[in-house]
mmCIF file of C-alpha atoms in Angstrom:
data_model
loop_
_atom_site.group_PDB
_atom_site.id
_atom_site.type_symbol
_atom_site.label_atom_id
_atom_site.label_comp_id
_atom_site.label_asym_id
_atom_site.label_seq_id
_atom_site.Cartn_x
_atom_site.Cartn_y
_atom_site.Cartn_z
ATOM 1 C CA UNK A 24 71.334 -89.976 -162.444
ATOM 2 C CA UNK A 25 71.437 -92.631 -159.311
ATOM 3 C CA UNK A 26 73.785 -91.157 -156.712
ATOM 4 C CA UNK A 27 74.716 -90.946 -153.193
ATOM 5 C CA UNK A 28 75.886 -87.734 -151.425
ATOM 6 C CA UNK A 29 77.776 -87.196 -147.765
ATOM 7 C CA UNK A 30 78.006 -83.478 -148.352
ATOM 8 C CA UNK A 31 80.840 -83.359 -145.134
ATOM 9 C CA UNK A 32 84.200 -84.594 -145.942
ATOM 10 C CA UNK A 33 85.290 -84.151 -142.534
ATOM 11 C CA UNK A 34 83.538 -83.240 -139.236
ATOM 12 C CA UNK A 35 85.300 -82.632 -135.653
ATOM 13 C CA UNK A 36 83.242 -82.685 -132.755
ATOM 14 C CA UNK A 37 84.177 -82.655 -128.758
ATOM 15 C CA UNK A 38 83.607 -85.915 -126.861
ATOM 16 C CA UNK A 39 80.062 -85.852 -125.319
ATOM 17 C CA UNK A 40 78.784 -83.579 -127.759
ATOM 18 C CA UNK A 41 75.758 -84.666 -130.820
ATOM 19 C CA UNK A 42 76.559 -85.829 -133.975
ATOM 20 C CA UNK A 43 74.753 -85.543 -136.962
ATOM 21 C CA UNK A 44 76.265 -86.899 -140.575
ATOM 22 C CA UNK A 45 74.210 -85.714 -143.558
ATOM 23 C CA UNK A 46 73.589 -88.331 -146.446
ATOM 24 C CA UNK A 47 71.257 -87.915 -149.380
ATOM 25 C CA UNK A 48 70.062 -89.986 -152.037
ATOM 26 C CA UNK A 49 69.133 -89.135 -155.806
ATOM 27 C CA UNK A 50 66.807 -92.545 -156.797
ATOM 28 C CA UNK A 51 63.317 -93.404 -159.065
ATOM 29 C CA UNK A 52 62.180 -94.707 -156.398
ATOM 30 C CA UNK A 53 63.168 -95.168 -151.894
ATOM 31 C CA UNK A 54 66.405 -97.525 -151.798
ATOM 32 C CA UNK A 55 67.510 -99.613 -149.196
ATOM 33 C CA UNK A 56 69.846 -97.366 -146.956
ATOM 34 C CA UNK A 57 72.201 -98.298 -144.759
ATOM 35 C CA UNK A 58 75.331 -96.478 -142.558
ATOM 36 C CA UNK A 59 78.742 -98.218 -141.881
ATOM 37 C CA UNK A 60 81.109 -97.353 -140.067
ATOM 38 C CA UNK A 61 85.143 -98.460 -140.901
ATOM 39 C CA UNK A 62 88.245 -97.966 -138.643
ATOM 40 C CA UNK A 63 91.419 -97.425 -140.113
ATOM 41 C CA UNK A 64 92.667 -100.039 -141.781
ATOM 42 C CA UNK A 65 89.524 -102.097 -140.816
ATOM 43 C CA UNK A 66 86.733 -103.466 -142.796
ATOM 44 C CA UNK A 67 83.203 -102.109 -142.799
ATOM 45 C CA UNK A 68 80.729 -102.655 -140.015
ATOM 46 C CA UNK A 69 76.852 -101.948 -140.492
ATOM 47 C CA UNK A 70 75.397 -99.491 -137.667
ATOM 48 C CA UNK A 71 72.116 -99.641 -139.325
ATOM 49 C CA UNK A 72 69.668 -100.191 -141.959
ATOM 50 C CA UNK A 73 66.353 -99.245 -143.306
ATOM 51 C CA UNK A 74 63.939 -100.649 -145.425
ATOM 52 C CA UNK A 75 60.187 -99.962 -144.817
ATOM 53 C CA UNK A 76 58.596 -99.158 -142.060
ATOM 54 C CA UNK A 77 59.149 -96.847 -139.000
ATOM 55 C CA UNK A 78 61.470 -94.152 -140.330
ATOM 56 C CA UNK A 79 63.669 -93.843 -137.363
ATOM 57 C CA UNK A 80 65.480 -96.385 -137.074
ATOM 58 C CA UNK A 81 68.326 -97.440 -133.828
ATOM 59 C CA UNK A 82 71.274 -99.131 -134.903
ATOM 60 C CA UNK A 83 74.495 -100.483 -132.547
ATOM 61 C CA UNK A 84 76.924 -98.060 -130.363
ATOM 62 C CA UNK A 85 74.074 -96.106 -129.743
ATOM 63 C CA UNK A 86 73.445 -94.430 -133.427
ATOM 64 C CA UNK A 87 70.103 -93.560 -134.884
ATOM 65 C CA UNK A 88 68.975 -92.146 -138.343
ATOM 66 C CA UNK A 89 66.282 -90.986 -139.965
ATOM 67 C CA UNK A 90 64.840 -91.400 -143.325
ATOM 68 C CA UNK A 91 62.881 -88.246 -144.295
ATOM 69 C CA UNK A 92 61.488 -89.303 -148.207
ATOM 70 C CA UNK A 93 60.690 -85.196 -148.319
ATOM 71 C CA UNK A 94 64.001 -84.869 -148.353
ATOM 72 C CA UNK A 95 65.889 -87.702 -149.771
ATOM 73 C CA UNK A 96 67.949 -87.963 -146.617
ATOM 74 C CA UNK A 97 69.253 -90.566 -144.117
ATOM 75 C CA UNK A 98 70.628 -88.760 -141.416
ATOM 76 C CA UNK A 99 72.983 -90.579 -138.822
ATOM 77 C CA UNK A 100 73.001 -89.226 -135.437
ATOM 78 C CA UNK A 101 74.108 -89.481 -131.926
ATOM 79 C CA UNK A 102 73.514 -87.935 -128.919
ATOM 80 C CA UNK A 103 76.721 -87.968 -127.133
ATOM 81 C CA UNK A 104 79.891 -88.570 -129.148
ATOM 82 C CA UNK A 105 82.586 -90.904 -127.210
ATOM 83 C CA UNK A 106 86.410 -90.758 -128.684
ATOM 84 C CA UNK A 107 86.165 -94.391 -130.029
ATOM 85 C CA UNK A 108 83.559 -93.342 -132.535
ATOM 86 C CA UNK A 109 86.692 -91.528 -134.405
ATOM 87 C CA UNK A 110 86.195 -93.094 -137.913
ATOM 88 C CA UNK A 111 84.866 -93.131 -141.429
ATOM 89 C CA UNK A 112 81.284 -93.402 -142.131
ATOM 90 C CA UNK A 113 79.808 -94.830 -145.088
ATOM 91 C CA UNK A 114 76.371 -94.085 -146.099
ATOM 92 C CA UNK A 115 75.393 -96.556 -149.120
ATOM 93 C CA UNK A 116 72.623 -97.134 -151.007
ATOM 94 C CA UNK A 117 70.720 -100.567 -152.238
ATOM 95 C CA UNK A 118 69.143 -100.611 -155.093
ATOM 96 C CA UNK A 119 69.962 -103.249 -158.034
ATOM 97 C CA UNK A 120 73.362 -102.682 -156.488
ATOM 98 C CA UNK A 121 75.391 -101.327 -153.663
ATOM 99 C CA UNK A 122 76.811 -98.090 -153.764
ATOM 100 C CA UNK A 123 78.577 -96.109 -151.597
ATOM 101 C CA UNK A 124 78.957 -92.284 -150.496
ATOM 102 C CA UNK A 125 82.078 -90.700 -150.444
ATOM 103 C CA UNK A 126 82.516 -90.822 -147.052
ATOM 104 C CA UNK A 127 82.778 -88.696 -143.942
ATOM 105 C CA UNK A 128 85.910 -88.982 -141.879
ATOM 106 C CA UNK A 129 84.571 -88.025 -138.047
ATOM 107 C CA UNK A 130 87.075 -86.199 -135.614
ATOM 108 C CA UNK A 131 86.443 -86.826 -131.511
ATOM 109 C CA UNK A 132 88.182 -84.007 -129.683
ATOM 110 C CA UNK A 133 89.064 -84.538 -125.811
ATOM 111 C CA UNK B 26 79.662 -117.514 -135.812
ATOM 112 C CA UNK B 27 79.102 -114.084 -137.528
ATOM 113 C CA UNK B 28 82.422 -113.240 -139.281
ATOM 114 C CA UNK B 29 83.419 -112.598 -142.619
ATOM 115 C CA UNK B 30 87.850 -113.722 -143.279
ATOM 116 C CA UNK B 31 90.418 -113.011 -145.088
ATOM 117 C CA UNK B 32 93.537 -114.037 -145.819
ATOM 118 C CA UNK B 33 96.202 -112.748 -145.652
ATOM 119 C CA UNK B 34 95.859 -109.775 -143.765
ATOM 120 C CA UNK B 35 98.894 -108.139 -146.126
ATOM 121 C CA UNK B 36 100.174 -109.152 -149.217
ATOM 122 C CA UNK B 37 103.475 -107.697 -151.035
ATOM 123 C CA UNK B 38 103.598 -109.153 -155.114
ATOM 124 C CA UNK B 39 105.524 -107.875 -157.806
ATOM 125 C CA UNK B 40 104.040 -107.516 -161.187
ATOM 126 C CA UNK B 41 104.714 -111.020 -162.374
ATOM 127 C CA UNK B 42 103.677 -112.760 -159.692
ATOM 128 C CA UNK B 43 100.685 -114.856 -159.015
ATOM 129 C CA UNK B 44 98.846 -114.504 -156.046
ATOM 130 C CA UNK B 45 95.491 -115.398 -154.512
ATOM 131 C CA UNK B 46 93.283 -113.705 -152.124
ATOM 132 C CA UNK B 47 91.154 -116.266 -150.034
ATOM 133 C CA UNK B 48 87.864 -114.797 -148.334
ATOM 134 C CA UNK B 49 85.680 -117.547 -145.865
ATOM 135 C CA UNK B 50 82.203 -117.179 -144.373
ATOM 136 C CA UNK B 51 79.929 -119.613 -142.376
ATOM 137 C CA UNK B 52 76.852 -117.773 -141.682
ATOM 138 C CA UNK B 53 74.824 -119.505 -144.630
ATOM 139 C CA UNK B 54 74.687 -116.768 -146.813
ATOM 140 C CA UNK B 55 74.098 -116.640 -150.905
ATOM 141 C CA UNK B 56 75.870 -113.728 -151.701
ATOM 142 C CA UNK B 57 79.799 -112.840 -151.924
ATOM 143 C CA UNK B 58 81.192 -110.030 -152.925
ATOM 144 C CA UNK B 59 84.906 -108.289 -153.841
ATOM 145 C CA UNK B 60 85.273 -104.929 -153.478
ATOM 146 C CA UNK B 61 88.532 -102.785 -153.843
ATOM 147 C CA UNK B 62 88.945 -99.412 -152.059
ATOM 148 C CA UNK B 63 91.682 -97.015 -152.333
ATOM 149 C CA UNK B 64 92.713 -94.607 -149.939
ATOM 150 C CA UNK B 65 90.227 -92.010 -148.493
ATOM 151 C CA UNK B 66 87.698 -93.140 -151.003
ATOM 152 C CA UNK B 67 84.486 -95.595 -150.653
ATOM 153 C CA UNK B 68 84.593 -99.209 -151.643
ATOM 154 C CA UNK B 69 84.369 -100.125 -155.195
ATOM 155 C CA UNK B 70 82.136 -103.458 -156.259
ATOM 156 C CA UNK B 71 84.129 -105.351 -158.563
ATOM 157 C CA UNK B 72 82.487 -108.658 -158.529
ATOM 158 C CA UNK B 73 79.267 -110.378 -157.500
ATOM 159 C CA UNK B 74 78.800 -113.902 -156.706
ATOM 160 C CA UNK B 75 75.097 -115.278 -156.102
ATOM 161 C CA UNK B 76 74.394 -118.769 -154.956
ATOM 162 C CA UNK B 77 78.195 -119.581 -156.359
ATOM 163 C CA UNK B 78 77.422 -118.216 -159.488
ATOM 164 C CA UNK B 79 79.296 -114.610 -160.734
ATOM 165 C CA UNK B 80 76.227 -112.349 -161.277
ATOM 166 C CA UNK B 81 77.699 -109.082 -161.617
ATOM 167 C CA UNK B 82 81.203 -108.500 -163.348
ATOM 168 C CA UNK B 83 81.714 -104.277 -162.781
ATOM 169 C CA UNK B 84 84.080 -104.159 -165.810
ATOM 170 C CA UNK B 85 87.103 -105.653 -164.095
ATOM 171 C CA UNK B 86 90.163 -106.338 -165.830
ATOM 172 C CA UNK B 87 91.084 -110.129 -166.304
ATOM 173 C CA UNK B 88 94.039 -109.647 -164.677
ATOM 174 C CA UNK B 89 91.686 -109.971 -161.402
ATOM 175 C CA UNK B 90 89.750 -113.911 -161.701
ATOM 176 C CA UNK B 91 87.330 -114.643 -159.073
ATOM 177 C CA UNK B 92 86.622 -118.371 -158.145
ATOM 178 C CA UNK B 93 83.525 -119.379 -155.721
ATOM 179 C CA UNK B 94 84.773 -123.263 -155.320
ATOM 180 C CA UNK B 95 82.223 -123.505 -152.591
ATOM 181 C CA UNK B 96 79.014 -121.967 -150.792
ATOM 182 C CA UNK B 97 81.247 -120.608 -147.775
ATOM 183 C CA UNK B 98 84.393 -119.709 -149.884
ATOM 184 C CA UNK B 99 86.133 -117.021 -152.075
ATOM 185 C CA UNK B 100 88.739 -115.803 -154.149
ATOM 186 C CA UNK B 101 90.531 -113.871 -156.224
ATOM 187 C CA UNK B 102 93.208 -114.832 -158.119
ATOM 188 C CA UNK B 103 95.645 -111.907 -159.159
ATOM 189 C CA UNK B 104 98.327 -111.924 -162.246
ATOM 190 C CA UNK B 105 100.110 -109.595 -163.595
ATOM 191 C CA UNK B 106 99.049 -106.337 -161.374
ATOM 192 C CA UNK B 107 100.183 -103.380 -161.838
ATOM 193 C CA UNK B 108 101.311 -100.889 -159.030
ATOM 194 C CA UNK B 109 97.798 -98.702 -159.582
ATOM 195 C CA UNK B 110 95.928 -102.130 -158.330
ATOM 196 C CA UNK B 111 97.492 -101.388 -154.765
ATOM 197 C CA UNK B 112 94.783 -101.229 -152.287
ATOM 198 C CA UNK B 113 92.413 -102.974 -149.389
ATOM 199 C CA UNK B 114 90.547 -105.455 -151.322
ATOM 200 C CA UNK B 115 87.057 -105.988 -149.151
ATOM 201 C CA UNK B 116 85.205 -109.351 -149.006
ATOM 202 C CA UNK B 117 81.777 -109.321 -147.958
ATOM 203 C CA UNK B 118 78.177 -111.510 -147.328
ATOM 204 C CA UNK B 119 74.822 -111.325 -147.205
ATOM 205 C CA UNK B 120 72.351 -113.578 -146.903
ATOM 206 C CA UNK B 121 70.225 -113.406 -149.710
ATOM 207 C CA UNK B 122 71.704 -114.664 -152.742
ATOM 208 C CA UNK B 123 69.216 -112.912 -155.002
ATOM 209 C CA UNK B 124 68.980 -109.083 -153.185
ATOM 210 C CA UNK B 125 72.739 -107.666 -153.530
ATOM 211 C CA UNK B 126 71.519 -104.650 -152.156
ATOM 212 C CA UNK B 127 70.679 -106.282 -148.704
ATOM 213 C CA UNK B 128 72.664 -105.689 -145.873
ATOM 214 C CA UNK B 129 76.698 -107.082 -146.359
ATOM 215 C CA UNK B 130 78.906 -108.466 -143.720
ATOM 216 C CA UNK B 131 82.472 -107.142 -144.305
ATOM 217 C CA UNK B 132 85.800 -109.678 -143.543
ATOM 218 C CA UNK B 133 88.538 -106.689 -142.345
ATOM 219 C CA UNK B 134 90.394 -106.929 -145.941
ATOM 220 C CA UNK B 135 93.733 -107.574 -146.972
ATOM 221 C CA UNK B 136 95.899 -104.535 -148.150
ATOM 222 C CA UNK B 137 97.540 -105.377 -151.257
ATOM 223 C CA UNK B 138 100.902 -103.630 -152.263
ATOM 224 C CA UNK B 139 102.069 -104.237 -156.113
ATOM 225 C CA UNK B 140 105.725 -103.361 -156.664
#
């Protein structure tokens, strides 16, 4: 079956510390893949996307992922965590549709 | 401009009431979209609209009626909801009308209450 996983419900991490959020994909074939990012509240803004090509990919605010097809996986990361990236992140999936993971709520600690 | 609204940003309706939700976009794109999402829990597609035609229906009740009068505008009409239909209700964009997996543009919602 299609599916989507973000196997972290909820990660804390310390302000200036790296970030890595875990999403990975079950498809016939390499999706579209994409990360948003949603404040409370807020809609959904894209950080990044990939669809062919170089599989590291940047993105805004200073995120980067990586597709690894070996792995089915679309890893978000960031090198140094500030306390405004406190949010939820969406990992989602293109294919003849949208669909999202379940989300991972990040944590910024002072 | 680059932004995806809604109005209004809250909306209170009791179960007989008619209401609207209006979503607006003037980036040119060929795809708009309706999405509900409940608490702590990922958006949900409910409806598809491609070059102001509906394309994909995700089993919706009718009580929800989407309306595309125009290339740059949205809506959903609500009647008769039911307190479980409480939640943010998500427009979004993209720009090609026949990929609905490309990437979306999101308006910031409007959270619906049903009492």
């Amino acid at each position: 079956a299609q599916s989507v996983t973000q196997p972290d419900i909820h990660i804390t991490v310390s302000e200036g510390a790296s970030l890595e959020l875990r999403c990975n994909y079950s498809y016939g074939a390499t999706p579209y893949l994409f990360w948003y990012v949603q404040s409370p509240g807020q809609g959904l803004q894209l950080l990044l996307k990939y669809f062919s090509g170089d599989t590291l990919v940047q993105g805004i605010k200073g995120f980067e992922a990586e597709f690894k097809r070996s792995q089915s996986s679309f890893n978000l990361r960031k090198p140094s965590v500030h306390w405004s990236d406190a949010a939820e992140y969406f990992c989602a999936v293109g294919t003849n549709d949208m669909r999202f993971g379940a989300g991972t709520r990040l944590t910024v600690k002072p | 401009d680059t932004e995806v609204t809604q109005t209004p940003k809250h909306l209170v309706m009791g179960m007989t009431n008619k209401k609207s939700l209006k979503c607006e976009q003037h980036m040119g794109h060929r795809a708009m979209y309706w999405y509900k999402q409940k608490a702590k829990k990922p958006p949900e597609l409910m409806f598809v609209y491609s070059y102001e035609k509906l394309s994909i229906n995700e089993s919706v009740p009718s009580r929800f009626s989407p309306e595309c009068p125009n290339s740059s505008l949205l809506n959903l009409h609500l009647h008769a909801l039911q307190p479980e239909d409480s939640a943010l209700y998500l427009c979004a964009s993209s720009q090609d009308g026949a990929a609905v997996w490309s990437e979306q543009y999101f308006g910031p919602g409007t959270r619906l209450t049903v009492t």
